[in-house]
Amino acid sequence: MHHLASCRALLFDMDGTLIDSNDAVESAWTAWARDNHLDPAAVLAVCHGPDAATTVRRFLPDISAAEVDEHVAAHLERECADTSGVRPAPGALRLVAWMQENGIPWAVVTNAYRRLALARLGAAGIHPPGIVAFDDVVRGKPDPEGYLLGARRLSVEPRQVAGVEDSESGLAAARAAGMVVVSVGGARPADVVCRDLNELRQLLADAATRLCS
């Protein structure tokens, strides 16, 4: 709890952290795997967290950069067209309401493209005051660039920000940015580990801190 007491803002990962998009993510990647004569189980084992281009290059290492771009563009269209099953993660709506009531600065940092982030967040009924998407950075997670940009946009020092994540690559990005690392769902290592966002909200409230300036 003492880690959270030093925080004045929160930055959230999207998929698997703020929203539950597992069904949509796996449906899109399963279709991509089958289109490319790949084992869907192998793709699904690694597709959560990295940006789409990283996953495409992992399984199709011999294609050109232009071909990677084509795969990513087609995959983005497929994902944006299907948000069925996307819903807020447990505790997300209550946490968002609590942050708004207490004037706590927050935003989303995601490896998804902005179009997809807006589609999925909208489907889940979550409208963040700011989004740092894959379009905004040169390097996605696990690089800290997105988190550092998010902190600058909130006008808060990275060490005073909690980076809330569910994947190893996301936790690594928040850690490399010098933030308080919060894991939702048990991934480690992290400064704070929560079962879900309901527990995080309670920990923040128990810390008796106003995270806003």
PDB file of C-alpha atoms in Angstrom:
ATOM      1  CA  MET A   1       0.000   0.000   0.000  1.00  0.00           C
ATOM      2  CA  HIS A   2       2.900   2.371   0.702  1.00  0.00           C
ATOM      3  CA  HIS A   3       3.785   2.220  -2.997  1.00  0.00           C
ATOM      4  CA  LEU A   4       0.347   3.553  -3.962  1.00  0.00           C
ATOM      5  CA  ALA A   5       0.568   6.320  -1.376  1.00  0.00           C
ATOM      6  CA  SER A   6       3.295   7.964  -3.467  1.00  0.00           C
ATOM      7  CA  CYS A   7       1.176   8.020  -6.644  1.00  0.00           C
ATOM      8  CA  ARG A   8      -0.701  10.979  -8.056  1.00  0.00           C
ATOM      9  CA  ALA A   9      -1.984   9.444 -11.307  1.00  0.00           C
ATOM     10  CA  LEU A  10      -2.776   6.100 -12.925  1.00  0.00           C
ATOM     11  CA  LEU A  11      -2.027   4.700 -16.372  1.00  0.00           C
ATOM     12  CA  PHE A  12      -3.887   1.570 -17.442  1.00  0.00           C
ATOM     13  CA  ASP A  13      -3.263  -1.090 -20.008  1.00  0.00           C
ATOM     14  CA  MET A  14      -6.428  -1.827 -21.982  1.00  0.00           C
ATOM     15  CA  ASP A  15      -6.894  -5.476 -23.032  1.00  0.00           C
ATOM     16  CA  GLY A  16      -6.969  -7.802 -20.039  1.00  0.00           C
ATOM     17  CA  THR A  17      -6.649  -4.964 -17.545  1.00  0.00           C
ATOM     18  CA  LEU A  18      -9.337  -2.323 -18.017  1.00  0.00           C
ATOM     19  CA  ILE A  19     -11.511  -4.365 -20.365  1.00  0.00           C
ATOM     20  CA  ASP A  20     -12.132  -8.049 -20.981  1.00  0.00           C
ATOM     21  CA  SER A  21     -11.624  -8.494 -24.713  1.00  0.00           C
ATOM     22  CA  ASN A  22     -10.275 -12.017 -24.562  1.00  0.00           C
ATOM     23  CA  ASP A  23     -12.972 -13.532 -26.756  1.00  0.00           C
ATOM     24  CA  ALA A  24     -12.573 -10.857 -29.442  1.00  0.00           C
ATOM     25  CA  VAL A  25      -8.771 -11.035 -29.375  1.00  0.00           C
ATOM     26  CA  GLU A  26      -8.700 -14.803 -29.655  1.00  0.00           C
ATOM     27  CA  SER A  27     -11.376 -14.904 -32.354  1.00  0.00           C
ATOM     28  CA  ALA A  28      -9.398 -12.477 -34.541  1.00  0.00           C
ATOM     29  CA  TRP A  29      -6.049 -14.224 -34.052  1.00  0.00           C
ATOM     30  CA  THR A  30      -7.572 -17.666 -34.570  1.00  0.00           C
ATOM     31  CA  ALA A  31      -8.939 -16.495 -37.925  1.00  0.00           C
ATOM     32  CA  TRP A  32      -5.546 -15.006 -38.836  1.00  0.00           C
ATOM     33  CA  ALA A  33      -3.741 -18.222 -37.895  1.00  0.00           C
ATOM     34  CA  ARG A  34      -6.052 -20.340 -40.018  1.00  0.00           C
ATOM     35  CA  ASP A  35      -5.783 -17.941 -42.956  1.00  0.00           C
ATOM     36  CA  ASN A  36      -2.012 -18.404 -42.813  1.00  0.00           C
ATOM     37  CA  HIS A  37      -2.012 -22.177 -42.188  1.00  0.00           C
ATOM     38  CA  LEU A  38      -0.681 -21.793 -38.647  1.00  0.00           C
ATOM     39  CA  ASP A  39      -1.576 -23.562 -35.430  1.00  0.00           C
ATOM     40  CA  PRO A  40      -4.132 -21.309 -33.659  1.00  0.00           C
ATOM     41  CA  ALA A  41      -3.094 -22.614 -30.237  1.00  0.00           C
ATOM     42  CA  ALA A  42       0.510 -21.527 -30.836  1.00  0.00           C
ATOM     43  CA  VAL A  43      -0.597 -18.043 -31.904  1.00  0.00           C
ATOM     44  CA  LEU A  44      -3.028 -17.649 -29.001  1.00  0.00           C
ATOM     45  CA  ALA A  45      -0.274 -18.575 -26.545  1.00  0.00           C
ATOM     46  CA  VAL A  46       1.708 -15.426 -27.397  1.00  0.00           C
ATOM     47  CA  CYS A  47      -0.674 -12.878 -28.959  1.00  0.00           C
ATOM     48  CA  HIS A  48      -1.799 -11.228 -25.715  1.00  0.00           C
ATOM     49  CA  GLY A  49       0.294  -8.157 -24.934  1.00  0.00           C
ATOM     50  CA  PRO A  50       2.560  -7.585 -27.962  1.00  0.00           C
ATOM     51  CA  ASP A  51       1.526  -5.321 -30.820  1.00  0.00           C
ATOM     52  CA  ALA A  52       0.117  -7.030 -33.918  1.00  0.00           C
ATOM     53  CA  ALA A  53       3.238  -6.543 -36.031  1.00  0.00           C
ATOM     54  CA  THR A  54       5.370  -8.330 -33.441  1.00  0.00           C
ATOM     55  CA  THR A  55       3.067 -11.358 -33.520  1.00  0.00           C
ATOM     56  CA  VAL A  56       2.925 -11.373 -37.318  1.00  0.00           C
ATOM     57  CA  ARG A  57       6.737 -11.240 -37.600  1.00  0.00           C
ATOM     58  CA  ARG A  58       7.101 -13.993 -35.002  1.00  0.00           C
ATOM     59  CA  PHE A  59       5.133 -16.469 -37.095  1.00  0.00           C
ATOM     60  CA  LEU A  60       5.970 -15.165 -40.566  1.00  0.00           C
ATOM     61  CA  PRO A  61       9.629 -14.149 -40.167  1.00  0.00           C
ATOM     62  CA  ASP A  62      10.471 -14.269 -43.857  1.00  0.00           C
ATOM     63  CA  ILE A  63       7.905 -11.779 -45.169  1.00  0.00           C
ATOM     64  CA  SER A  64       8.819  -8.215 -46.118  1.00  0.00           C
ATOM     65  CA  ALA A  65       8.055  -5.100 -44.087  1.00  0.00           C
ATOM     66  CA  ALA A  66       5.380  -4.150 -46.611  1.00  0.00           C
ATOM     67  CA  GLU A  67       3.751  -7.559 -46.201  1.00  0.00           C
ATOM     68  CA  VAL A  68       3.811  -7.184 -42.428  1.00  0.00           C
ATOM     69  CA  ASP A  69       2.016  -3.851 -42.822  1.00  0.00           C
ATOM     70  CA  GLU A  70      -0.614  -5.541 -45.013  1.00  0.00           C
ATOM     71  CA  HIS A  71      -1.217  -8.247 -42.432  1.00  0.00           C
ATOM     72  CA  VAL A  72      -1.491  -5.681 -39.632  1.00  0.00           C
ATOM     73  CA  ALA A  73      -3.911  -3.501 -41.607  1.00  0.00           C
ATOM     74  CA  ALA A  74      -6.155  -6.453 -42.460  1.00  0.00           C
ATOM     75  CA  HIS A  75      -6.045  -7.687 -38.874  1.00  0.00           C
ATOM     76  CA  LEU A  76      -6.960  -4.225 -37.572  1.00  0.00           C
ATOM     77  CA  GLU A  77      -9.998  -4.121 -39.856  1.00  0.00           C
ATOM     78  CA  ARG A  78     -11.086  -7.535 -38.585  1.00  0.00           C
ATOM     79  CA  GLU A  79     -10.675  -6.529 -34.947  1.00  0.00           C
ATOM     80  CA  CYS A  80     -12.460  -3.185 -35.300  1.00  0.00           C
ATOM     81  CA  ALA A  81     -15.384  -4.896 -37.036  1.00  0.00           C
ATOM     82  CA  ASP A  82     -15.950  -7.371 -34.204  1.00  0.00           C
ATOM     83  CA  THR A  83     -16.248  -6.095 -30.628  1.00  0.00           C
ATOM     84  CA  SER A  84     -18.796  -8.725 -29.625  1.00  0.00           C
ATOM     85  CA  GLY A  85     -18.131  -9.994 -26.137  1.00  0.00           C
ATOM     86  CA  VAL A  86     -15.999  -6.996 -25.159  1.00  0.00           C
ATOM     87  CA  ARG A  87     -16.947  -5.868 -21.660  1.00  0.00           C
ATOM     88  CA  PRO A  88     -15.454  -3.935 -18.749  1.00  0.00           C
ATOM     89  CA  ALA A  89     -13.099  -5.900 -16.540  1.00  0.00           C
ATOM     90  CA  PRO A  90     -14.419  -6.720 -13.050  1.00  0.00           C
ATOM     91  CA  GLY A  91     -14.420  -3.508 -11.033  1.00  0.00           C
ATOM     92  CA  ALA A  92     -13.476  -1.267 -13.958  1.00  0.00           C
ATOM     93  CA  LEU A  93     -16.593   0.889 -14.034  1.00  0.00           C
ATOM     94  CA  ARG A  94     -16.573   1.423 -10.265  1.00  0.00           C
ATOM     95  CA  LEU A  95     -12.879   2.317 -10.345  1.00  0.00           C
ATOM     96  CA  VAL A  96     -13.386   4.783 -13.211  1.00  0.00           C
ATOM     97  CA  ALA A  97     -16.264   6.416 -11.326  1.00  0.00           C
ATOM     98  CA  TRP A  98     -14.137   6.586  -8.151  1.00  0.00           C
ATOM     99  CA  MET A  99     -11.243   8.235  -9.990  1.00  0.00           C
ATOM    100  CA  GLN A 100     -13.566  10.772 -11.581  1.00  0.00           C
ATOM    101  CA  GLU A 101     -15.224  11.572  -8.247  1.00  0.00           C
ATOM    102  CA  ASN A 102     -11.833  12.132  -6.627  1.00  0.00           C
ATOM    103  CA  GLY A 103     -10.294  14.088  -9.502  1.00  0.00           C
ATOM    104  CA  ILE A 104      -7.533  11.561 -10.081  1.00  0.00           C
ATOM    105  CA  PRO A 105      -5.709  11.937 -13.429  1.00  0.00           C
ATOM    106  CA  TRP A 106      -5.695   8.750 -15.474  1.00  0.00           C
ATOM    107  CA  ALA A 107      -5.333   7.511 -19.029  1.00  0.00           C
ATOM    108  CA  VAL A 108      -4.897   4.360 -21.098  1.00  0.00           C
ATOM    109  CA  VAL A 109      -1.580   3.145 -22.538  1.00  0.00           C
ATOM    110  CA  THR A 110      -2.078   0.357 -25.048  1.00  0.00           C
ATOM    111  CA  ASN A 111      -0.277  -1.545 -27.782  1.00  0.00           C
ATOM    112  CA  ALA A 112      -3.501  -1.393 -29.794  1.00  0.00           C
ATOM    113  CA  TYR A 113      -4.024   1.149 -32.556  1.00  0.00           C
ATOM    114  CA  ARG A 114      -6.209   4.120 -31.624  1.00  0.00           C
ATOM    115  CA  ARG A 115      -9.122   3.011 -33.825  1.00  0.00           C
ATOM    116  CA  LEU A 116      -9.251  -0.331 -32.093  1.00  0.00           C
ATOM    117  CA  ALA A 117      -8.786   1.162 -28.639  1.00  0.00           C
ATOM    118  CA  LEU A 118     -11.715   3.523 -29.183  1.00  0.00           C
ATOM    119  CA  ALA A 119     -13.881   0.698 -30.535  1.00  0.00           C
ATOM    120  CA  ARG A 120     -13.198  -1.678 -27.661  1.00  0.00           C
ATOM    121  CA  LEU A 121     -13.320   0.901 -24.874  1.00  0.00           C
ATOM    122  CA  GLY A 122     -16.559   2.272 -26.297  1.00  0.00           C
ATOM    123  CA  ALA A 123     -18.043  -1.225 -26.435  1.00  0.00           C
ATOM    124  CA  ALA A 124     -17.154  -1.642 -22.760  1.00  0.00           C
ATOM    125  CA  GLY A 125     -18.686   1.727 -21.828  1.00  0.00           C
ATOM    126  CA  ILE A 126     -15.354   3.244 -20.793  1.00  0.00           C
ATOM    127  CA  HIS A 127     -14.331   6.685 -22.043  1.00  0.00           C
ATOM    128  CA  PRO A 128     -10.847   7.584 -20.787  1.00  0.00           C
ATOM    129  CA  PRO A 129      -9.740  11.221 -20.670  1.00  0.00           C
ATOM    130  CA  GLY A 130      -6.626  10.247 -22.632  1.00  0.00           C
ATOM    131  CA  ILE A 131      -5.232   7.386 -24.701  1.00  0.00           C
ATOM    132  CA  VAL A 132      -1.641   6.647 -25.677  1.00  0.00           C
ATOM    133  CA  ALA A 133      -2.043   4.175 -28.536  1.00  0.00           C
ATOM    134  CA  PHE A 134       0.417   2.318 -30.722  1.00  0.00           C
ATOM    135  CA  ASP A 135       0.008   5.090 -33.306  1.00  0.00           C
ATOM    136  CA  ASP A 136       1.585   7.542 -30.851  1.00  0.00           C
ATOM    137  CA  VAL A 137       4.907   5.779 -30.285  1.00  0.00           C
ATOM    138  CA  VAL A 138       7.847   4.421 -32.221  1.00  0.00           C
ATOM    139  CA  ARG A 139       8.218   1.361 -29.998  1.00  0.00           C
ATOM    140  CA  GLY A 140       5.417  -0.434 -28.195  1.00  0.00           C
ATOM    141  CA  LYS A 141       5.597  -2.328 -24.923  1.00  0.00           C
ATOM    142  CA  PRO A 142       7.822  -3.664 -23.416  1.00  0.00           C
ATOM    143  CA  ASP A 143       9.532  -0.397 -24.351  1.00  0.00           C
ATOM    144  CA  PRO A 144       8.620   2.329 -21.803  1.00  0.00           C
ATOM    145  CA  GLU A 145       7.958   4.989 -24.472  1.00  0.00           C
ATOM    146  CA  GLY A 146       4.163   4.817 -24.179  1.00  0.00           C
ATOM    147  CA  TYR A 147       4.196   5.082 -20.401  1.00  0.00           C
ATOM    148  CA  LEU A 148       6.631   7.979 -20.418  1.00  0.00           C
ATOM    149  CA  LEU A 149       4.461   9.795 -22.966  1.00  0.00           C
ATOM    150  CA  GLY A 150       1.383   9.122 -20.833  1.00  0.00           C
ATOM    151  CA  ALA A 151       3.073  10.627 -17.779  1.00  0.00           C
ATOM    152  CA  ARG A 152       4.081  13.730 -19.743  1.00  0.00           C
ATOM    153  CA  ARG A 153       0.535  14.196 -20.991  1.00  0.00           C
ATOM    154  CA  LEU A 154      -0.739  13.999 -17.417  1.00  0.00           C
ATOM    155  CA  SER A 155       2.016  16.394 -16.274  1.00  0.00           C
ATOM    156  CA  VAL A 156       3.121  13.948 -13.577  1.00  0.00           C
ATOM    157  CA  GLU A 157       6.589  12.570 -12.857  1.00  0.00           C
ATOM    158  CA  PRO A 158       6.850   8.858 -13.776  1.00  0.00           C
ATOM    159  CA  ARG A 159       7.801   7.889 -10.221  1.00  0.00           C
ATOM    160  CA  GLN A 160       4.457   9.319  -9.074  1.00  0.00           C
ATOM    161  CA  VAL A 161       2.425   7.214 -11.522  1.00  0.00           C
ATOM    162  CA  ALA A 162       0.979   3.733 -11.071  1.00  0.00           C
ATOM    163  CA  GLY A 163       1.225   1.660 -14.247  1.00  0.00           C
ATOM    164  CA  VAL A 164      -1.544  -0.949 -14.115  1.00  0.00           C
ATOM    165  CA  GLU A 165      -0.972  -4.049 -16.245  1.00  0.00           C
ATOM    166  CA  ASP A 166      -1.767  -7.738 -16.681  1.00  0.00           C
ATOM    167  CA  SER A 167       1.015  -8.957 -19.008  1.00  0.00           C
ATOM    168  CA  GLU A 168       4.744  -9.437 -18.599  1.00  0.00           C
ATOM    169  CA  SER A 169       5.539  -7.056 -21.466  1.00  0.00           C
ATOM    170  CA  GLY A 170       3.315  -4.371 -19.955  1.00  0.00           C
ATOM    171  CA  LEU A 171       4.766  -4.784 -16.475  1.00  0.00           C
ATOM    172  CA  ALA A 172       8.258  -4.510 -17.981  1.00  0.00           C
ATOM    173  CA  ALA A 173       7.291  -1.293 -19.768  1.00  0.00           C
ATOM    174  CA  ALA A 174       5.902   0.330 -16.627  1.00  0.00           C
ATOM    175  CA  ARG A 175       8.951  -0.784 -14.636  1.00  0.00           C
ATOM    176  CA  ALA A 176      11.369   0.585 -17.236  1.00  0.00           C
ATOM    177  CA  ALA A 177       9.501   3.902 -17.107  1.00  0.00           C
ATOM    178  CA  GLY A 178      10.266   4.134 -13.386  1.00  0.00           C
ATOM    179  CA  MET A 179       6.636   3.828 -12.281  1.00  0.00           C
ATOM    180  CA  VAL A 180       4.946   2.008  -9.442  1.00  0.00           C
ATOM    181  CA  VAL A 181       4.104  -1.314 -11.104  1.00  0.00           C
ATOM    182  CA  VAL A 182       0.640  -2.695 -10.372  1.00  0.00           C
ATOM    183  CA  SER A 183      -0.269  -6.178 -11.567  1.00  0.00           C
ATOM    184  CA  VAL A 184      -3.925  -7.132 -12.002  1.00  0.00           C
ATOM    185  CA  GLY A 185      -4.461 -10.872 -12.040  1.00  0.00           C
ATOM    186  CA  GLY A 186      -1.171 -12.022 -10.560  1.00  0.00           C
ATOM    187  CA  ALA A 187       1.550 -11.468 -13.168  1.00  0.00           C
ATOM    188  CA  ARG A 188       4.901 -10.685 -11.542  1.00  0.00           C
ATOM    189  CA  PRO A 189       7.211  -9.075 -10.620  1.00  0.00           C
ATOM    190  CA  ALA A 190       5.238  -6.044  -9.462  1.00  0.00           C
ATOM    191  CA  ASP A 191       5.182  -3.572  -6.599  1.00  0.00           C
ATOM    192  CA  VAL A 192       1.486  -4.205  -5.974  1.00  0.00           C
ATOM    193  CA  VAL A 193      -0.484  -7.322  -6.971  1.00  0.00           C
ATOM    194  CA  CYS A 194      -4.297  -7.206  -7.110  1.00  0.00           C
ATOM    195  CA  ARG A 195      -6.871  -9.865  -7.910  1.00  0.00           C
ATOM    196  CA  ASP A 196      -8.939  -7.338  -9.872  1.00  0.00           C
ATOM    197  CA  LEU A 197      -9.772  -3.641 -10.151  1.00  0.00           C
ATOM    198  CA  ASN A 198     -12.172  -3.828  -7.219  1.00  0.00           C
ATOM    199  CA  GLU A 199      -9.229  -4.683  -4.996  1.00  0.00           C
ATOM    200  CA  LEU A 200      -7.132  -1.915  -6.565  1.00  0.00           C
ATOM    201  CA  ARG A 201      -9.859   0.650  -5.870  1.00  0.00           C
ATOM    202  CA  GLN A 202      -9.991  -0.473  -2.250  1.00  0.00           C
ATOM    203  CA  LEU A 203      -6.211  -0.269  -1.911  1.00  0.00           C
ATOM    204  CA  LEU A 204      -6.213   3.237  -3.349  1.00  0.00           C
ATOM    205  CA  ALA A 205      -8.969   4.295  -0.971  1.00  0.00           C
ATOM    206  CA  ASP A 206      -7.193   2.692   1.977  1.00  0.00           C
ATOM    207  CA  ALA A 207      -4.003   4.550   1.098  1.00  0.00           C
ATOM    208  CA  ALA A 208      -5.892   7.732   2.015  1.00  0.00           C
ATOM    209  CA  THR A 209      -4.257   9.738  -0.717  1.00  0.00           C
ATOM    210  CA  ARG A 210      -5.448  12.283  -3.201  1.00  0.00           C
ATOM    211  CA  LEU A 211      -3.633  11.299  -6.382  1.00  0.00           C
ATOM    212  CA  CYS A 212      -4.425  14.550  -8.128  1.00  0.00           C
ATOM    213  CA  SER A 213      -2.238  17.619  -7.816  1.00  0.00           C
TER     214      SER A 213
END
